[in-house]
Short mmCIF file of C-alpha atoms in Angstrom, two decimals:
data_model
loop_
_atom_site.label_atom_id
_atom_site.label_comp_id
_atom_site.label_asym_id
_atom_site.label_seq_id
_atom_site.Cartn_x
_atom_site.Cartn_y
_atom_site.Cartn_z
CA MET A 28 -75.28 11.89 -1.95
CA ALA A 29 -72.84 13.51 -4.30
CA ASP A 30 -74.33 16.95 -3.98
CA PRO A 31 -72.16 19.08 -1.68
CA ALA A 32 -75.13 21.26 -0.82
CA ASN A 33 -76.92 18.27 0.67
CA ASN A 34 -73.84 17.40 2.74
CA LYS A 35 -73.65 20.89 4.08
CA ASN A 36 -77.28 20.87 4.99
CA GLY A 37 -76.87 17.55 6.78
CA GLY A 38 -73.93 18.91 8.76
CA ALA A 39 -75.82 22.04 9.74
CA ALA A 40 -78.72 19.97 10.91
CA GLY A 41 -76.41 18.19 13.33
CA GLY A 42 -77.31 14.71 12.02
CA ASN A 43 -75.18 11.88 13.39
CA GLU A 44 -74.67 10.00 10.11
CA ALA A 45 -71.40 10.96 8.34
CA PRO A 46 -71.83 12.58 4.95
CA GLU A 47 -71.56 9.84 2.37
CA ARG A 48 -69.01 10.38 -0.39
CA PRO A 49 -69.25 8.81 -3.81
CA LYS A 50 -67.44 5.48 -4.04
CA PRO A 51 -64.43 5.44 -6.38
CA ALA A 52 -64.43 3.16 -9.38
CA GLY A 53 -63.74 -0.48 -8.49
CA TYR A 54 -64.77 -0.03 -4.84
CA PHE A 55 -65.82 -3.12 -2.97
CA GLU A 56 -66.80 -3.75 0.62
CA GLY A 57 -63.78 -4.38 2.87
CA GLU A 58 -61.07 -3.06 0.54
CA THR A 59 -57.77 -2.03 2.19
CA MET A 60 -56.33 -0.09 -0.73
CA THR A 61 -58.07 2.03 -3.30
CA ARG A 62 -57.75 1.08 -6.93
CA ARG A 63 -55.88 4.36 -7.54
CA ALA A 64 -53.29 3.63 -4.82
CA ALA A 65 -52.84 0.06 -6.05
CA PHE A 66 -52.12 1.27 -9.59
CA ALA A 67 -49.74 3.97 -8.31
CA VAL A 68 -47.72 1.39 -6.34
CA ALA A 69 -47.76 -1.06 -9.23
CA GLY A 70 -46.67 1.63 -11.70
CA GLN A 71 -43.77 2.75 -9.52
CA ALA A 72 -42.72 -0.85 -8.85
CA PHE A 73 -42.74 -1.55 -12.57
CA GLY A 74 -40.63 1.58 -13.24
CA GLY A 75 -38.21 0.59 -10.47
CA VAL A 76 -37.81 -2.92 -11.85
CA ALA A 77 -37.22 -1.56 -15.35
CA ALA A 78 -34.59 0.95 -14.09
CA ALA A 79 -32.85 -1.74 -12.02
CA GLY A 80 -32.90 -4.06 -15.02
CA VAL A 81 -30.83 -1.52 -16.93
CA LEU A 82 -28.65 -0.09 -14.15
CA LEU A 83 -27.58 -3.27 -12.35
CA PRO A 84 -26.01 -4.98 -15.38
CA VAL A 85 -24.33 -1.73 -16.44
CA VAL A 86 -22.83 -1.06 -13.00
CA GLY A 87 -21.80 -4.71 -12.71
CA PHE A 88 -20.15 -4.43 -16.12
CA ALA A 89 -18.08 -1.46 -14.93
CA VAL A 90 -17.22 -2.99 -11.54
CA ALA A 91 -16.47 -6.55 -12.75
CA PRO A 92 -12.71 -5.96 -13.38
CA ILE A 93 -12.25 -5.57 -9.59
CA PHE A 94 -12.99 -9.30 -9.24
CA ASP A 95 -11.05 -10.43 -12.28
CA ARG A 96 -7.57 -11.90 -11.75
CA PRO A 97 -5.48 -12.15 -14.90
CA GLU A 98 -3.49 -15.31 -15.57
CA GLU A 99 -0.04 -15.45 -13.95
CA ARG A 100 2.77 -14.51 -16.31
CA TRP A 101 6.29 -15.93 -16.04
CA GLU A 102 8.94 -14.33 -18.19
CA ALA A 103 12.54 -15.47 -18.68
CA VAL A 104 15.05 -12.69 -17.97
CA GLY A 105 18.40 -14.43 -18.60
CA PRO A 106 20.55 -17.47 -17.83
CA VAL A 107 21.33 -18.36 -14.22
CA ASP A 108 25.03 -17.49 -14.62
CA ALA A 109 24.29 -13.93 -15.69
CA PHE A 110 23.31 -12.84 -12.17
CA SER A 111 25.72 -12.10 -9.33
CA ASP A 112 24.97 -11.74 -5.63
CA ASP A 113 26.63 -8.36 -5.09
CA THR A 114 24.83 -6.20 -7.63
CA TYR A 115 21.58 -6.03 -9.59
CA ARG A 116 20.99 -6.69 -13.25
CA GLN A 117 18.18 -4.89 -15.07
CA ALA A 118 15.49 -6.55 -17.13
CA VAL A 119 12.29 -5.29 -18.73
CA ILE A 120 9.27 -7.55 -18.33
CA THR A 121 5.70 -7.29 -19.58
CA LEU A 122 2.95 -7.00 -16.99
CA ARG A 123 0.07 -6.55 -19.44
CA ASP A 124 -0.01 -7.59 -23.08
CA GLY A 125 -1.13 -5.50 -26.02
CA ILE A 126 -0.72 -1.99 -24.58
CA GLY A 127 2.86 -1.31 -25.63
CA GLU A 128 5.22 0.48 -23.26
CA ALA A 129 2.46 1.16 -20.73
CA GLY A 130 2.25 -2.56 -19.96
CA LYS A 131 5.96 -3.00 -19.25
CA THR A 132 8.12 -2.46 -16.19
CA THR A 133 11.77 -2.66 -15.20
CA VAL A 134 12.91 -5.30 -12.68
CA TYR A 135 16.23 -5.50 -10.80
CA ILE A 136 17.44 -9.09 -10.29
CA ARG A 137 20.30 -10.60 -8.27
CA ARG A 138 21.23 -13.93 -6.76
CA GLY A 139 20.52 -14.54 -3.05
CA ASN A 140 23.44 -13.69 -0.75
CA PRO A 141 23.37 -15.75 2.49
CA SER A 142 26.67 -14.30 3.75
CA ARG A 143 25.32 -10.75 3.75
CA PHE A 144 21.62 -11.25 4.36
CA GLU A 145 20.04 -13.73 6.72
CA GLY A 146 17.28 -15.86 5.30
CA GLU A 147 18.54 -15.77 1.73
CA SER A 148 19.97 -18.80 -0.02
CA ALA A 149 22.55 -18.91 -2.78
CA ASP A 150 20.29 -20.74 -5.24
CA GLU A 151 17.37 -18.32 -5.05
CA PHE A 152 16.95 -15.13 -7.04
CA ILE A 153 15.69 -11.80 -5.73
CA ALA A 154 13.70 -9.66 -8.16
CA ILE A 155 12.99 -6.12 -6.94
CA SER A 156 10.10 -4.11 -8.44
CA THR A 157 10.94 -0.57 -9.56
CA ARG A 158 7.53 0.70 -8.46
CA CYS A 159 8.21 3.12 -5.61
CA ALA A 160 6.29 2.23 -2.44
CA HIS A 161 5.34 5.89 -1.99
CA LEU A 162 3.15 6.67 -5.00
CA GLY A 163 4.38 4.37 -7.76
CA CYS A 164 7.04 6.36 -9.62
CA PRO A 165 9.88 4.30 -11.15
CA VAL A 166 12.92 3.94 -8.86
CA ARG A 167 16.45 3.46 -10.19
CA PHE A 168 19.30 1.41 -8.67
CA VAL A 169 22.31 3.69 -8.19
CA GLU A 170 25.37 1.44 -8.27
CA ALA A 171 27.71 3.92 -6.54
CA ALA A 172 25.35 4.40 -3.60
CA GLY A 173 24.19 0.80 -3.53
CA SER A 174 20.64 2.04 -3.10
CA PHE A 175 17.39 2.58 -4.99
CA ILE A 176 16.39 6.22 -5.48
CA CYS A 177 13.03 7.59 -6.61
CA PRO A 178 13.02 10.74 -8.81
CA CYS A 179 9.57 11.99 -7.77
CA HIS A 180 9.58 12.68 -4.04
CA GLY A 181 13.03 11.56 -2.88
CA GLY A 182 12.38 8.07 -1.57
CA VAL A 183 15.61 6.09 -0.88
CA TYR A 184 15.88 2.31 -0.34
CA ASP A 185 18.90 0.21 0.65
CA PHE A 186 20.35 -2.75 -1.26
CA GLU A 187 17.58 -5.07 0.00
CA GLY A 188 14.86 -2.57 -0.84
CA LYS A 189 14.23 -1.48 2.75
CA VAL A 190 13.37 2.19 3.28
CA LEU A 191 16.36 4.40 4.13
CA GLY A 192 14.66 7.76 3.85
CA GLY A 193 11.94 9.85 2.26
CA PRO A 194 8.18 9.28 2.19
CA PRO A 195 7.86 5.53 1.21
CA VAL A 196 5.75 3.53 3.66
CA ARG A 197 7.20 0.05 3.13
CA PRO A 198 10.09 -1.71 1.36
CA LEU A 199 10.10 -2.10 -2.42
CA ASP A 200 7.81 -4.81 -3.80
CA ARG A 201 9.33 -8.00 -5.21
CA PHE A 202 8.50 -10.51 -7.92
CA GLN A 203 8.36 -14.25 -7.46
CA THR A 204 11.25 -16.02 -9.23
CA ARG A 205 11.99 -19.57 -10.36
CA VAL A 206 14.52 -21.34 -12.54
CA ARG A 207 13.36 -23.22 -15.65
CA ASP A 208 15.80 -24.78 -18.13
CA GLY A 209 18.71 -22.77 -16.80
CA GLN A 210 16.78 -19.53 -17.23
CA VAL A 211 15.69 -17.27 -14.39
CA GLU A 212 11.98 -16.51 -14.72
CA VAL A 213 10.12 -13.63 -13.09
CA GLY A 214 6.48 -14.11 -12.05
CA PRO A 215 3.74 -12.24 -10.15
CA ARG A 216 4.47 -9.28 -7.92
CA TYR A 217 4.08 -9.40 -4.13
CA SER A 218 4.61 -6.87 -1.33
CA VAL A 219 6.72 -7.29 1.80
CA THR A 220 6.52 -6.05 5.36
CA ASN A 221 9.28 -4.01 6.96
CA SER A 222 10.93 -7.31 8.02
CA LEU A 223 10.69 -8.53 4.39
CA LYS A 224 7.93 -11.06 5.13
CA PRO A 225 5.96 -11.65 1.90
CA VAL A 226 2.34 -10.48 1.82
CA ARG A 227 -0.21 -10.13 -0.94
CA SER A 228 0.57 -7.40 -3.47
CA ARG A 229 -0.51 -3.93 -2.33
CA ASP A 230 -0.72 -0.65 -4.21
CA PRO A 231 1.99 1.92 -3.47
CA GLY A 232 1.30 4.16 -0.51
CA GLU A 233 -0.28 1.34 1.53
CA PHE A 234 1.40 0.15 4.71
CA THR A 235 1.97 -3.59 5.21
CA GLY A 236 1.96 -5.81 8.29
CA GLY A 237 0.00 -5.62 11.54
CA ILE A 238 -3.30 -3.80 11.53
CA TRP A 239 -2.59 -2.40 8.06
CA GLU A 240 -3.34 -5.84 6.59
CA TYR A 241 -6.96 -5.15 7.59
CA LEU A 242 -7.09 -1.44 6.75
CA TYR A 243 -5.76 -2.20 3.26
CA PRO A 244 -7.53 -5.48 2.57
CA PRO A 245 -6.15 -7.78 -0.15
CA ARG A 246 -7.86 -7.38 -3.48
CA PRO A 247 -9.27 -10.25 -5.55
CA SER A 248 -7.40 -8.87 -8.59
CA THR A 249 -3.98 -9.77 -7.14
CA PRO A 250 -2.48 -13.25 -6.71
CA PRO A 251 -1.85 -14.57 -3.18
CA ALA A 252 1.57 -14.10 -1.58
CA PRO A 253 4.15 -16.85 -2.21
CA MET B 15 -34.62 51.81 -36.80
CA PRO B 16 -37.14 48.98 -36.62
CA ASN B 17 -37.22 46.86 -33.51
CA LEU B 18 -35.45 43.63 -34.41
CA VAL B 19 -36.59 41.72 -31.32
CA PRO B 20 -39.56 39.49 -32.19
CA LYS B 21 -42.80 40.60 -30.58
CA ALA B 22 -43.06 37.54 -28.34
CA LEU B 23 -39.70 38.28 -26.74
CA ARG B 24 -40.07 42.04 -26.16
CA LYS B 25 -39.98 43.39 -22.67
CA PRO B 26 -43.39 42.95 -21.11
CA GLY B 27 -45.22 46.05 -19.90
CA LYS B 28 -44.92 47.00 -16.27
CA PRO B 29 -47.61 45.67 -13.99
CA GLY B 30 -50.38 48.20 -13.51
CA GLU B 31 -50.16 49.55 -17.05
CA GLY B 32 -53.34 49.07 -19.00
CA ASN B 33 -56.26 47.11 -17.64
CA GLY B 34 -54.67 43.72 -18.21
CA ALA B 35 -57.05 42.73 -20.97
CA LEU B 36 -55.94 42.08 -24.52
CA SER B 37 -57.08 44.82 -26.85
CA PRO B 38 -59.30 43.77 -29.77
CA GLU B 39 -56.55 44.91 -32.14
CA LYS B 40 -54.08 42.64 -30.42
CA LEU B 41 -56.45 39.70 -30.55
CA LYS B 42 -56.86 40.17 -34.27
CA GLU B 43 -53.09 40.05 -34.79
CA ALA B 44 -52.23 36.60 -36.02
CA PRO B 45 -48.60 35.61 -35.38
CA VAL B 46 -46.93 36.01 -38.71
CA ASP B 47 -43.30 35.63 -37.68
CA LEU B 48 -41.54 32.36 -36.90
CA VAL B 49 -40.97 33.19 -33.23
CA GLY B 50 -44.66 33.98 -32.83
CA TRP B 51 -45.59 30.70 -34.53
CA VAL B 52 -43.36 28.72 -32.16
CA ASP B 53 -44.57 30.73 -29.16
CA GLU B 54 -48.21 30.06 -29.96
CA ARG B 55 -47.47 26.32 -29.83
CA THR B 56 -45.04 26.22 -26.85
CA GLY B 57 -46.12 29.13 -24.66
CA ALA B 58 -42.45 29.67 -23.93
CA SER B 59 -42.40 33.48 -24.12
CA PRO B 60 -43.43 34.20 -20.50
CA PHE B 61 -40.57 31.94 -19.38
CA LEU B 62 -38.08 33.53 -21.77
CA THR B 63 -39.07 37.13 -21.07
CA GLY B 64 -38.98 36.35 -17.36
CA LEU B 65 -35.46 35.02 -17.87
CA LEU B 66 -34.23 37.86 -20.06
CA PHE B 67 -35.86 40.80 -18.28
CA ARG B 68 -35.55 39.63 -14.69
CA LYS B 69 -34.76 42.22 -12.06
CA VAL B 70 -31.24 42.49 -10.69
CA PRO B 71 -30.33 44.35 -7.51
CA LYS B 72 -28.65 47.75 -7.42
CA GLY B 73 -24.88 47.56 -7.40
CA THR B 74 -24.65 44.56 -9.72
CA ASN B 75 -21.19 44.77 -11.25
CA TRP B 76 -18.62 42.95 -13.34
CA TYR B 77 -17.92 40.38 -10.60
CA TYR B 78 -21.40 39.01 -11.30
CA THR B 79 -20.24 37.88 -14.75
CA LEU B 80 -17.82 35.28 -13.37
CA GLY B 81 -20.52 32.59 -13.37
CA SER B 82 -21.40 33.26 -16.99
CA ALA B 83 -17.70 33.30 -17.79
CA THR B 84 -17.33 29.84 -16.23
CA LEU B 85 -20.32 28.65 -18.24
CA PHE B 86 -18.72 30.03 -21.40
CA ALA B 87 -15.45 28.24 -20.56
CA PHE B 88 -17.43 25.00 -20.13
CA LEU B 89 -19.12 25.49 -23.50
CA VAL B 90 -15.72 26.05 -25.14
CA GLN B 91 -14.52 22.78 -23.57
CA ALA B 92 -17.65 20.94 -24.73
CA ILE B 93 -17.41 22.19 -28.32
CA THR B 94 -13.64 21.75 -28.77
CA GLY B 95 -13.88 18.38 -27.01
CA VAL B 96 -16.45 17.08 -29.49
CA PHE B 97 -14.20 18.02 -32.38
CA LEU B 98 -11.05 16.61 -30.75
CA ALA B 99 -12.94 13.32 -30.29
CA MET B 100 -13.21 13.10 -34.09
CA PHE B 101 -9.44 12.54 -34.34
CA TYR B 102 -8.50 11.08 -30.96
CA VAL B 103 -8.01 7.30 -30.54
CA PRO B 104 -8.38 6.09 -26.92
CA SER B 105 -6.01 3.14 -27.23
CA PRO B 106 -2.74 2.93 -25.25
CA VAL B 107 -0.81 2.13 -28.43
CA GLU B 108 -2.34 4.81 -30.66
CA ALA B 109 -3.37 7.63 -28.29
CA TYR B 110 -0.07 9.52 -28.31
CA GLY B 111 0.21 9.16 -32.09
CA SER B 112 -3.29 10.53 -32.61
CA ILE B 113 -2.50 13.50 -30.37
CA THR B 114 0.68 14.34 -32.32
CA HIS B 115 -1.36 13.90 -35.51
CA ILE B 116 -3.93 16.43 -34.23
CA THR B 117 -1.18 18.85 -33.19
CA ASN B 118 1.06 18.61 -36.26
CA ASP B 119 -1.03 17.51 -39.23
CA VAL B 120 -4.72 18.35 -38.80
CA PHE B 121 -5.80 21.77 -40.13
CA LEU B 122 -6.09 24.13 -37.09
CA GLY B 123 -5.58 21.05 -34.91
CA GLU B 124 -2.99 22.74 -32.71
CA PHE B 125 -5.38 25.66 -32.21
CA VAL B 126 -8.38 23.52 -31.25
CA ARG B 127 -6.28 21.34 -28.94
CA GLY B 128 -4.73 24.47 -27.45
CA MET B 129 -8.18 25.92 -26.78
CA HIS B 130 -9.17 22.71 -25.00
CA LYS B 131 -5.95 22.57 -22.99
CA TRP B 132 -5.81 26.21 -21.94
CA GLY B 133 -9.60 26.38 -21.66
CA ALA B 134 -9.40 23.69 -18.98
CA THR B 135 -7.03 25.81 -16.90
CA THR B 136 -9.16 28.90 -17.54
CA MET B 137 -12.30 27.12 -16.40
CA ILE B 138 -10.68 26.02 -13.13
CA ILE B 139 -9.48 29.59 -12.44
CA LEU B 140 -12.86 31.12 -13.31
CA ILE B 141 -14.86 28.61 -11.26
CA PHE B 142 -12.78 29.41 -8.16
CA LEU B 143 -13.05 33.19 -8.77
CA HIS B 144 -16.83 32.69 -9.09
CA MET B 145 -16.80 30.77 -5.82
CA ALA B 146 -14.76 33.52 -4.13
CA ARG B 147 -17.22 36.18 -5.37
CA THR B 148 -20.13 34.16 -3.94
CA PHE B 149 -18.30 33.71 -0.66
CA PHE B 150 -17.13 37.29 -0.12
CA PHE B 151 -20.45 38.80 -1.20
CA GLY B 152 -22.28 36.47 1.22
CA ALA B 153 -24.37 35.20 -1.68
CA TYR B 154 -24.37 31.64 -0.29
CA LYS B 155 -26.70 32.58 2.59
CA TYR B 156 -30.36 31.71 2.96
CA PRO B 157 -32.18 30.90 0.71
CA ARG B 158 -29.27 30.13 -1.62
CA GLU B 159 -27.45 27.38 0.36
CA LEU B 160 -28.59 24.64 -1.99
CA ASN B 161 -27.12 26.53 -4.93
CA TRP B 162 -23.79 26.73 -3.06
CA VAL B 163 -23.90 22.96 -2.52
CA ILE B 164 -24.61 22.34 -6.21
CA GLY B 165 -21.75 24.69 -7.07
CA VAL B 166 -19.32 22.77 -4.86
CA VAL B 167 -20.32 19.51 -6.55
CA LEU B 168 -19.74 21.23 -9.90
CA ILE B 169 -16.22 22.24 -8.79
CA ILE B 170 -15.46 18.64 -7.80
CA LEU B 171 -16.77 17.36 -11.13
CA THR B 172 -14.67 19.97 -12.95
CA LEU B 173 -11.58 18.73 -11.10
CA VAL B 174 -12.54 15.15 -12.04
CA MET B 175 -12.62 16.35 -15.65
CA GLY B 176 -9.13 17.74 -15.18
CA LEU B 177 -7.89 14.46 -13.72
CA THR B 178 -9.43 12.19 -16.36
CA GLY B 179 -8.48 14.50 -19.23
CA TYR B 180 -4.86 14.70 -18.10
CA LEU B 181 -4.25 11.04 -18.99
CA LEU B 182 -5.59 11.29 -22.54
CA PRO B 183 -2.50 12.74 -24.34
CA PHE B 184 -0.73 9.64 -22.99
CA ASP B 185 2.77 11.06 -22.83
CA GLN B 186 5.20 10.37 -19.99
CA ARG B 187 3.88 13.24 -17.89
CA SER B 188 0.22 12.26 -18.13
CA TYR B 189 0.97 8.55 -17.64
CA TRP B 190 2.98 9.03 -14.44
CA ALA B 191 0.68 11.74 -13.09
CA THR B 192 -2.23 9.34 -13.46
CA ILE B 193 -0.28 6.47 -11.85
CA VAL B 194 0.40 8.73 -8.87
CA ALA B 195 -3.24 9.92 -8.74
CA MET B 196 -4.58 6.36 -8.75
CA ASN B 197 -2.11 5.33 -6.05
CA ILE B 198 -3.18 8.29 -3.91
CA THR B 199 -6.75 7.00 -4.34
CA ALA B 200 -5.58 3.55 -3.20
CA THR B 201 -4.19 4.90 0.08
CA GLY B 202 -7.70 5.50 1.43
CA PRO B 203 -8.29 2.84 4.09
CA ILE B 204 -10.55 -0.17 3.38
CA LEU B 205 -12.32 1.18 0.28
CA GLY B 206 -9.28 2.88 -1.33
CA PRO B 207 -7.70 -0.25 -2.87
CA TYR B 208 -11.00 -1.27 -4.47
CA LEU B 209 -11.67 2.25 -5.74
CA ALA B 210 -8.23 2.31 -7.39
CA ASP B 211 -8.97 -1.10 -8.94
CA PHE B 212 -12.23 0.31 -10.27
CA LEU B 213 -10.50 3.34 -11.80
CA ARG B 214 -7.78 1.19 -13.40
CA ALA B 215 -10.15 -1.67 -14.29
CA GLY B 216 -7.67 -4.03 -12.59
CA ALA B 217 -4.57 -4.30 -10.44
CA GLU B 218 -2.14 -2.67 -12.89
CA PHE B 219 -2.44 -0.05 -15.60
CA GLU B 220 -4.66 -2.19 -17.83
CA ALA B 221 -5.57 -2.29 -21.48
CA THR B 222 -8.92 -0.65 -20.72
CA THR B 223 -7.73 2.00 -18.24
CA LEU B 224 -7.38 4.64 -20.93
CA SER B 225 -10.77 3.97 -22.52
CA ARG B 226 -12.32 4.00 -19.04
CA PHE B 227 -10.89 7.46 -18.39
CA TYR B 228 -11.97 8.54 -21.85
CA ALA B 229 -15.57 7.40 -21.25
CA LEU B 230 -15.65 9.18 -17.87
CA HIS B 231 -14.10 12.31 -19.41
CA MET B 232 -16.38 12.70 -22.41
CA MET B 233 -19.67 11.10 -21.38
CA LEU B 234 -20.41 10.47 -17.72
CA VAL B 235 -18.91 13.55 -16.05
CA PRO B 236 -19.98 16.09 -18.74
CA GLY B 237 -23.52 14.68 -18.53
CA LEU B 238 -23.57 15.23 -14.78
CA ILE B 239 -22.07 18.71 -15.18
CA ILE B 240 -24.71 19.74 -17.75
CA ALA B 241 -27.53 18.47 -15.52
CA LEU B 242 -26.16 20.30 -12.47
CA ILE B 243 -25.53 23.52 -14.43
CA GLY B 244 -29.22 23.36 -15.37
CA ALA B 245 -30.21 23.09 -11.70
CA HIS B 246 -27.71 25.84 -10.78
CA LEU B 247 -29.14 28.28 -13.34
CA TYR B 248 -32.73 27.40 -12.44
CA LEU B 249 -32.04 28.37 -8.84
CA VAL B 250 -30.24 31.58 -9.88
CA VAL B 251 -33.24 32.69 -11.93
CA LYS B 252 -35.76 31.46 -9.36
CA LEU B 253 -34.11 33.10 -6.33
CA GLY B 254 -32.54 36.13 -8.01
CA THR B 255 -29.08 37.50 -7.25
CA THR B 256 -27.92 39.33 -4.17
CA ALA B 257 -26.75 42.94 -3.92
CA PRO B 258 -23.08 43.45 -3.07
CA PRO B 259 -22.49 43.86 0.66
CA TRP B 260 -21.58 47.56 0.33
CA VAL B 261 -24.99 48.43 -1.11
CA ARG B 262 -27.24 49.18 1.87
CA ALA B 263 -30.91 48.40 1.93
CA GLU B 264 -33.23 51.36 1.30
CA SER B 265 -33.24 53.23 4.62
CA LYS B 266 -36.36 51.69 6.00
CA PRO B 267 -35.93 52.61 9.71
CA LYS B 268 -35.86 56.30 8.79
CA SER B 269 -39.14 56.19 6.93
CA LEU B 270 -40.65 54.23 9.79
CA ARG B 271 -39.65 56.98 12.19
CA GLU B 272 -41.04 59.60 9.87
CA GLU B 273 -44.32 57.75 9.83
CA LYS B 274 -44.38 57.72 13.61
CA VAL B 275 -43.85 61.46 13.71
#
């Protein structure tokens, strides 16, 4: 009954039987999906799988460094006797190998001073990171003022690295230290809260302590706090 | 003076002229020129003549060239960028040296680099002037909202180009500006720290940070910009441009009243 004219005539005659349409290729009794629809779905699924097969590895390749933690580096910065407890001594350490100056940073190191600061001991060493806690510019220790000053936006920190003024959101970061063979060694960086409690290393501009530990979650790319 | 425009690209006759049928003489004419040969095989001439001879509203003025000017600035960036890439080395140890080599040693290197540097600033200025023209002329209104949205995405991508390109000279200024920019990214709650790690490819300024910025600057973002410029232009041609707000519509109410009388 492929002839439309016949269908029309049937309709006009008011017959009860529905006009029969030609069966598509591959039709069988009781089918739930036409052959055409099945091939359309299969074709799109195949295209989707092929696209995912290319995109997923590529995106994973670009995102992988987020989950990669480099090996801890410890670098000797001088003999134990070279450091006093009333001022800082500068040292340049390498954070990342093979990229020249861009992989290096300055560290300020002193001996712990229990008479001035509670919770410090005379045989530990304090290594202060020069990365400003505002947006990461390099701070400088100004001997005459006894404080760290940032050239970019005017952040000022006291002798311990606590914020005195300006935009920084937390005290200066620190590096872990240890003594090996009479040499002071500087290790991974960690952040501190306003009461100088060590926490996992955060990027500059991120608050530490309290609810901020959840709003700025620790990243897999940084070592745990000491 | 002979008409230098190939036949296929000449302005089509106005509708209503002639009876619409091809004349026997015209049918006999075999395309002898190159453009005609290509047109016979692509059928592109209706599209091209529609593009070149499209109607523009009364009152169209110089402000309507700001979009084309932005496009031209982008093309300058694309062309000079390709040639700068021939001498630039995206390695933290060699990048600065290759930039000084381009500036001081390469023939016309300072000029090409200067075009790229100042062209970037020019493009940002032009794109915002173009946006201001669209805004103040009310050209973002129905049915052109989607084109406004595409344009805003294009502005963001252009700023991303500015950010990623700023690091490439790898001098003190670009290094610290990028450090600050990545740390600003990190201050976004919850996702910020991971996004900064993604941009840096790690927790510090890493060995691959520069090549990551380089790849974003010369491949990913320009590709997106070219695709979106295509969509932007398609909508401009499809929807047409708007008249400036001070050009009034033909006084329709008057003629209506006349008809009533």
